[in-house]
Structure formats: structure tokens, C-alpha cells
Amino acid sequence: MATSQGTKIANLHPNQRFRPANPPNSPKFLLALTLPLTLILHSKPKQLIFTAKSFKARRMLKKILITLILTLTLTLTLRAAEGMWIPALLKSLNEKDMQAMGLKLTAEDIYSVNKSSLKDAIVLFGGGCTAEVISTQGLILTNHHCGFSQIQSHSSVEHDYLKDGFWAKSKDQELANPGLTATFIVRIEDVTAKILDGTDGLDVAARAARIGANIQAIEAATEAAEPKHQAEIKPFFYGNEFYMIVTKTFTDVRLVGAPPGGVGKFGGDTDNWMWPRHTGDFSMFRIYADANNEPAAYSADNKPYTPGHSLPVSLKGTKPGDFTMVYGFPGQTQQYLHSEMVKFIAQEMNPRAIAMRDKSLEIIDETMTKSTRLRIAYAAKQARIANAWKKWIGETKGLERLHAVEKKQALESQFNTAVARDPKLASQYGAVVTDLNALILKAKPFLMARSLYIEFYHMGPEALRFSAAFAGLADNYDKLVADGKLADEIKKLKESTTGFYKNYDPDADRRILAALYPMYIDGLDPTLRPDIHASLTAKYGKDWDRYASETFAKSVFTDEARLNAFLDKFGKKGPKVIQNDPIYQLQKSVSAAWTAKALASGQEVNAKMQDLMRIYVKGLMTVFNDKKYWPDANSTLRVTYGKVEGSEPADGTIYKPYTTMDGVLAKYVKDDPEFDIPQRLIDLAKAHDFGQYADANGDLVVCFTGSNQTTGGNSGSPAIDGSGNLIGLNFDRSWESTMSDVMYDPERCRNIMVDIRYVLFIVDKYAGATNLIQEMKLVRE
Ligand code: ARG
Ligand code: GLU
């Protein structure tokens, strides 16, 4: 499958972008604004006061200064909610703060390697989402959109689980999901000293090589000593620190329940990334283990996993101001990016990626209205493309509104000023900002090429990626024959073919090729274009519709019957047919443009940027050392905390922190693809028949918002109250928050959670899956 780079990119969560360097963590715009003030106040107050003419004026000035200090402190306290903290460091960094906000537990209750703690209930779900254990029988809860491809893969026109939902009323009805994993964290260990050992004074390349070797050695030693665990060492703060994450991964994870699409995806793309929200975005799975409660491949003999901890489920509900924390696996933030990079993302990269997705979504959306088969076939792809597309639109706007670039520039110049005052700092950090800004200008063509490659090759016409799997047949035919492996290879390809065409419409794919190809080419630096482009231009001019039509008419990869017939009588001439196939040729040329041209030239710049970012972040932490720093999200376990609260996202607009079932009814539109709901839900809602899940007013809370800083990967993360009980399930951010991965705004950024009582109501009252409710520990305290 493509190159190893390509495969890596393909595995990125849709929200994840390139990693320009090791983005750091950081000094934010508020710091940028307040720092000069702090400096003035602390360094030369007398001088200031001296300038005041009379005593009265002096008193007045003092008063102003005190007010300023108070405002500053207040703002800093408000900002306490920001951050994605390493659980192993809560004790030293956050415990007091969390307890002051309402946490009744200790840091040790949240994360411990010696005793059972909340951590033992937190699951990395399938590599890109979070889930949590909610019963002693390995039942786990995550989002509907996290289980979406599993739910989709079990769906057909006859069993439309996407539309109608799915409930296993007993364990033997649960459905296996090959490839799906559930990973627990065994421990998180600071290995910085060991990893940086012997790196002093090395140049960029030698340093990277030494670090790589150190990482490998320690990972290997750990796995050898602990055969049931996996060890991975990751850089934090752009390689200023390193932590080893030791994990245990289960591979028998079965689908237990999913609400109807009208609940789990209620509001669709229209409501996605928006508040007020009314989506019951949840699904349930179960982890199975062998007789010793250890990971094992799927087997009918496996037993439900007995977890180290399962979260009690709270029926109590919340009120504004209540402490909340979200415990999970945020994927990537880029809070330390420097101004040129932020400018590049907001003004160049996002707009191009958005425009390409505009086109493919237009085509896919139309395709999905054509039949039930096509709606199911394209559901997961559509959701994947649309999600990041909409986020980037919000992010781009948010960065503009926040004046993110200007704030970064202000911070950088403040940094430079502070550094210039001290010769030692100046020698270490004096040039880093200038160097970074110069380097990003150099790196832009590469970064753009990477984004366009993802958009065209990995998110664009699917026939391309599909055809890459036939490279073995095309290139190694003689060897396959000599080894007697040809028949096996063909059989394997035929099997993958069935899965591919189940979710494929050649007509849509052809239109996507025609629309996206010129956009891909247009964004590329001319030196980074695929070689094939010259001959295509010679033949088709700019008539990409004709190019796509002829290609799709001719290629063996764009028609199931044609491909099967070809494979059935695959002979000596087969390899040539593949090599001459127009889809295969485009695929090859586009991959080569990325690996042989862009990557080859970009890797060095990229390595340099990583190194400069490491120095810059270290500089920030040294120069502005009165602030607590958190490392950017990197798909490792983090705790984020805040409180239940609404926001005032724009002039004249107030967001309340709760939505209720009445709001679902108000949004309901019969037969609408996004806002339809099942009749049974309408009946229960109209009758206010919510059972024990109603709040004190007899309403049913559906979603709520909080000031917990989250990002992609936090989907499915538990929202936990001050006592360690489950109160909700994180699944989104509001529109006005979507820039928070680059720049957080404590006034506006809110995460969106489904209230756990709505989840229970759907499982129990709507679906009658009381078997699941009985497994949980419900608390009302
Ligand atoms: N925006 C949320 C996240 O980034 C939810 C996405 C799923 N919902 C949807 N309508 N596509 O994953
Ligand atoms: N929906 C996101 C996810 O899939 C989480 C929300 C966010 O990005 O804040 O992880």
C-alpha cells in the first residue's frame, strides 16, 4: 500500500494534520498581552509612581495598578481550565487547583500505577477515539461516530443498523469486529534523561539518530521484560521531554449497542461542531479476554474482560459551575506554532483543503440521495470528509477573529526583547524566532504538497488507492509464479475487491477525479507535480472531465465485473495491463511525486524545523517561567478539567450550558436525512416519559457544555464529576471553539458532552436493553 509514509498519513484521524515539527506548548496570547504589564509592574513600579504629580494622583495610580493586577490574576485563574495534562504529573502540577475547583478525589485516585484508579477504566478505542469501561463485564461506552465504521460494516439494506440502531439483548448477539482494538495504559514513565543521554553537542542529524537509537533500545528492553505489554516512547514539548507509554491491547472487541441514526447522528453535518446540540452520539462495545483475563484474538471461548476499574454512572445530573474532567486521548494540538505557520494554516493550507472537500462532498452528498445502498456505502466516508472540512472552516474563522497571527507576533517580539536583555539567553535563543520564520517560508511548498497529497490521494478518488494494492502483481509476477504464490495473491486481491466495491460508486468516483485533479495540481509548486501531468496536459488540455471519463471507461479498477474477469484469467500479459492502466499510472505518479519529490526535499527542512521548535519551546519555558506549561496533545492519555458552563460566543449571543428533549422535538423534521427521529422517540418525548432519567423539572437533559479543553481523539472520552462518577460523554466542540488546537480562548472554547442520563434513557426506555443497565453501577449521591 503506497509508501510507509503514505500509509501513516492514511491512518491519521480525520482531524489530524501534518506535524510541522514537534509543536510545542505554550505561551498564549493572553500572556502576550499581559506580560509587558507584569514586567512594568514588577520591575519599575517606583519610577511609574514617581511620575505622578501629586499624592492624590499617586493614590489614584496605585489604585489603577492594583485593579490591573487583580484583573490580571483573575484572568489567569479563569484560564486555569486550559490544558491537557499528563495524568502522571497531576499530583505536582494540578491536584490543588483541581480540588479548589471541586474535585473530591486525589491525583492518585485518577492515576496510579500501584492501585486501581480511574485510568484503568480509560480505553484508547481503535487508535483514534476514547472509550471507558462502565461495567465489571468489560462493557465500554464510546461515541456513535467512533463506532460508526463498525456499525456501518454490519449494516446492509436488510439490516440497516445505521438507520435503525442495533442492540444485543444477550452476549451471544454481540458482533465481532476484526481489526478493532481496545488499549489500556499500564503506566506513563518519564524517560527524558535516558533518551537524551549522549546527545549533548550533537548536530541535528546526529542528535536525531542518537535519540532514535536510545528510544529503540529502551522500548525493546521494556517489551522483553514485559511480554504482555507494548512500549512506546514519544517526544513531548517538541523533544524537550520524553515519556514511555506502556500499554496492553485487546483485540476481541464486540459491538453491543448503537442507537438509531436519528439519535446517534441527529443533526448530521448541519449541527456538527455546533451548539446548541441534540445528538445522542454514543455506542457500546464489549472487550473480551482469554481465560486468564488477558488479550486474545477473537474466539467464541473468550470471556468478558474484568477491568481494573469501571466508572460508576451518575443519575444525579449537574448544575452550572460543577467541576468536570475529561479523561482521554486527545490527538493533536499545535499551541506553540509560530506566527508564520499560523498564517500559512489559516490563509493557505486550510482554504485549499476546504475547497477540495467542498467539491467531493457536493458529489458524495448527491450520490447518497440516490439509493439506500449508496447512502450506506458512502455514509462513513462522507462523515470522515465532512468532519474535518467543517472544522477547518471554523478554525480558519476563529483564528482570524482572535487575531491569532498578530498575537503570535506580539509574543515573539516580546520573547525576543526579553532574550536580548540577557547575554546568556541571547546566545541560546536570540536567533530562533527569525530562523523559524525564515524556515517556514522555505518549508511551505513541502507542507502544501503534503496537505494536497492527503486531500487528493487519501481523501480523493478511491480507485487510486485501491489500485496500489495490485503493485505486487504488476511488479513481482515472475517471482510469484516461481514461488507458486500467484493463485494465493489473486485470491487475496479478489477478497479485498468485494469489500471495496460494496462501498463504491464508479460514477461518483469519476466525478471526484475530474473535480479534484486540477485543484491538486494547481496548489502544488510546479517542481513538485507528478511527472504524468505533462503528458496528461498534452493529451487533454484542461478537459479533466474527458480525462476522467476516458480513464474510468478504460481502467480495470473502476468496474467490479471487469476487474474480476481480468483476475480470473490473469496471465503473462497481466502485469503489463496493470502497468498501462490509466488509474494505476496516475496512482504511481502521484505517490512518486510525494515520496521522491516532496518528501525527499522536505524532510531536511522538516527535521530542522523540529529542532528549532524544540529550542523555541525551551526558550519560552525559560523566559516566561511564571506559567504552567502543558505539552501539546500527541494521542497520549491526558486529563483536562473545567466546569459545566455556557459561554457568550459573540456579541449579543448567550449559549446556555444545557439542551433538553424538547429541543429535539423542535428540530425534528419528518423524513429529513439529518433531523428525522424514530416515532417511538417522539411518543416518549411528547409524553415526557423519561422515567428515572428526568431532571428535577421533569425534563430530559440531552447535551451539556463545559470548559474542558478537548480535541479530536477526545471523542468518546468520559466526562467525570468531582467524585469520579460518569456524568457524560464528550463528543464535540462548539463552532466558536474550533481554533483551540492552535489558540485557545477561555471565554469561548467549550466542549460538548451527551448527558449520561440521555444515554441511559435511550438504552433503557427507548431500546429496552435493560440487560445493559443492569450491568452498570448507578449512583445518585
Ligand atoms: N465533530 C465531532 C468530531 O470531531 C463529531 C463528528 C461526528 N458527527 C458528525 N455529524 N459527523 O469528531
Ligand atoms: N469529535 C471529536 C473527535 O472525534 C472530538 C471533539 C473535538 O475535536 O473537540 O475526537
mmCIF file with all atom_site columns, C-alpha atoms in Angstrom, residues 27-30 32-33 337-340 342-343 346-347 394-412 736 739 742-745 748:
data_model
loop_
_atom_site.group_PDB
_atom_site.id
_atom_site.type_symbol
_atom_site.label_atom_id
_atom_site.label_alt_id
_atom_site.label_comp_id
_atom_site.label_asym_id
_atom_site.label_entity_id
_atom_site.label_seq_id
_atom_site.pdbx_PDB_ins_code
_atom_site.Cartn_x
_atom_site.Cartn_y
_atom_site.Cartn_z
_atom_site.occupancy
_atom_site.B_iso_or_equiv
_atom_site.pdbx_formal_charge
_atom_site.auth_seq_id
_atom_site.auth_comp_id
_atom_site.auth_asym_id
_atom_site.auth_atom_id
_atom_site.pdbx_PDB_model_num
ATOM 1  C CA . PRO A 1 27  ? 2.661   30.964 25.992 1.00 0.00 ? 27  PRO A CA 1
ATOM 2  C CA . LYS A 1 28  ? -0.559  32.154 24.713 1.00 0.00 ? 28  LYS A CA 1
ATOM 3  C CA . PHE A 1 29  ? -1.961  35.304 23.516 1.00 0.00 ? 29  PHE A CA 1
ATOM 4  C CA . LEU A 1 30  ? -3.029  36.292 26.979 1.00 0.00 ? 30  LEU A CA 1
ATOM 5  C CA . ALA A 1 32  ? 1.454   38.076 25.202 1.00 0.00 ? 32  ALA A CA 1
ATOM 6  C CA . LEU A 1 33  ? -0.906  40.775 26.271 1.00 0.00 ? 33  LEU A CA 1
ATOM 7  C CA . LEU A 1 337 ? 3.221   27.266 16.422 1.00 0.00 ? 337 LEU A CA 1
ATOM 8  C CA . HIS A 1 338 ? 4.918   30.467 15.449 1.00 0.00 ? 338 HIS A CA 1
ATOM 9  C CA . SER A 1 339 ? 3.224   33.267 13.570 1.00 0.00 ? 339 SER A CA 1
ATOM 10 C CA . GLU A 1 340 ? 4.288   32.346 10.015 1.00 0.00 ? 340 GLU A CA 1
ATOM 11 C CA . VAL A 1 342 ? -0.374  30.041 11.818 1.00 0.00 ? 342 VAL A CA 1
ATOM 12 C CA . LYS A 1 343 ? -0.621  32.410 8.886  1.00 0.00 ? 343 LYS A CA 1
ATOM 13 C CA . ALA A 1 346 ? -5.224  29.982 8.106  1.00 0.00 ? 346 ALA A CA 1
ATOM 14 C CA . GLN A 1 347 ? -4.524  31.668 4.791  1.00 0.00 ? 347 GLN A CA 1
ATOM 15 C CA . GLY A 1 394 ? -14.490 27.162 11.874 1.00 0.00 ? 394 GLY A CA 1
ATOM 16 C CA . GLU A 1 395 ? -10.830 27.095 12.748 1.00 0.00 ? 395 GLU A CA 1
ATOM 17 C CA . THR A 1 396 ? -9.877  29.483 9.971  1.00 0.00 ? 396 THR A CA 1
ATOM 18 C CA . LYS A 1 397 ? -12.570 31.954 11.016 1.00 0.00 ? 397 LYS A CA 1
ATOM 19 C CA . GLY A 1 398 ? -11.711 31.585 14.674 1.00 0.00 ? 398 GLY A CA 1
ATOM 20 C CA . LEU A 1 399 ? -8.030  32.301 14.107 1.00 0.00 ? 399 LEU A CA 1
ATOM 21 C CA . GLU A 1 400 ? -8.917  35.414 12.199 1.00 0.00 ? 400 GLU A CA 1
ATOM 22 C CA . ARG A 1 401 ? -11.332 36.622 14.814 1.00 0.00 ? 401 ARG A CA 1
ATOM 23 C CA . LEU A 1 402 ? -8.798  36.047 17.561 1.00 0.00 ? 402 LEU A CA 1
ATOM 24 C CA . HIS A 1 403 ? -6.119  37.874 15.566 1.00 0.00 ? 403 HIS A CA 1
ATOM 25 C CA . ALA A 1 404 ? -4.023  34.805 16.172 1.00 0.00 ? 404 ALA A CA 1
ATOM 26 C CA . VAL A 1 405 ? -1.214  35.787 13.833 1.00 0.00 ? 405 VAL A CA 1
ATOM 27 C CA . GLU A 1 406 ? -0.839  39.227 15.411 1.00 0.00 ? 406 GLU A CA 1
ATOM 28 C CA . LYS A 1 407 ? -0.900  37.743 18.884 1.00 0.00 ? 407 LYS A CA 1
ATOM 29 C CA . LYS A 1 408 ? 1.771   35.249 17.973 1.00 0.00 ? 408 LYS A CA 1
ATOM 30 C CA . GLN A 1 409 ? 3.869   38.041 16.500 1.00 0.00 ? 409 GLN A CA 1
ATOM 31 C CA . ALA A 1 410 ? 3.445   40.072 19.671 1.00 0.00 ? 410 ALA A CA 1
ATOM 32 C CA . LEU A 1 411 ? 4.540   37.124 21.746 1.00 0.00 ? 411 LEU A CA 1
ATOM 33 C CA . GLU A 1 412 ? 7.531   36.515 19.530 1.00 0.00 ? 412 GLU A CA 1
ATOM 34 C CA . GLU A 1 736 ? -16.546 29.150 18.158 1.00 0.00 ? 736 GLU A CA 1
ATOM 35 C CA . MET A 1 739 ? -9.446  27.173 16.604 1.00 0.00 ? 739 MET A CA 1
ATOM 36 C CA . VAL A 1 742 ? -3.841  26.369 17.641 1.00 0.00 ? 742 VAL A CA 1
ATOM 37 C CA . MET A 1 743 ? -5.027  29.048 20.038 1.00 0.00 ? 743 MET A CA 1
ATOM 38 C CA . TYR A 1 744 ? -7.327  28.529 22.987 1.00 0.00 ? 744 TYR A CA 1
ATOM 39 C CA . ASP A 1 745 ? -9.809  31.159 24.073 1.00 0.00 ? 745 ASP A CA 1
ATOM 40 C CA . ARG A 1 748 ? -15.371 30.945 24.090 1.00 0.00 ? 748 ARG A CA 1
#
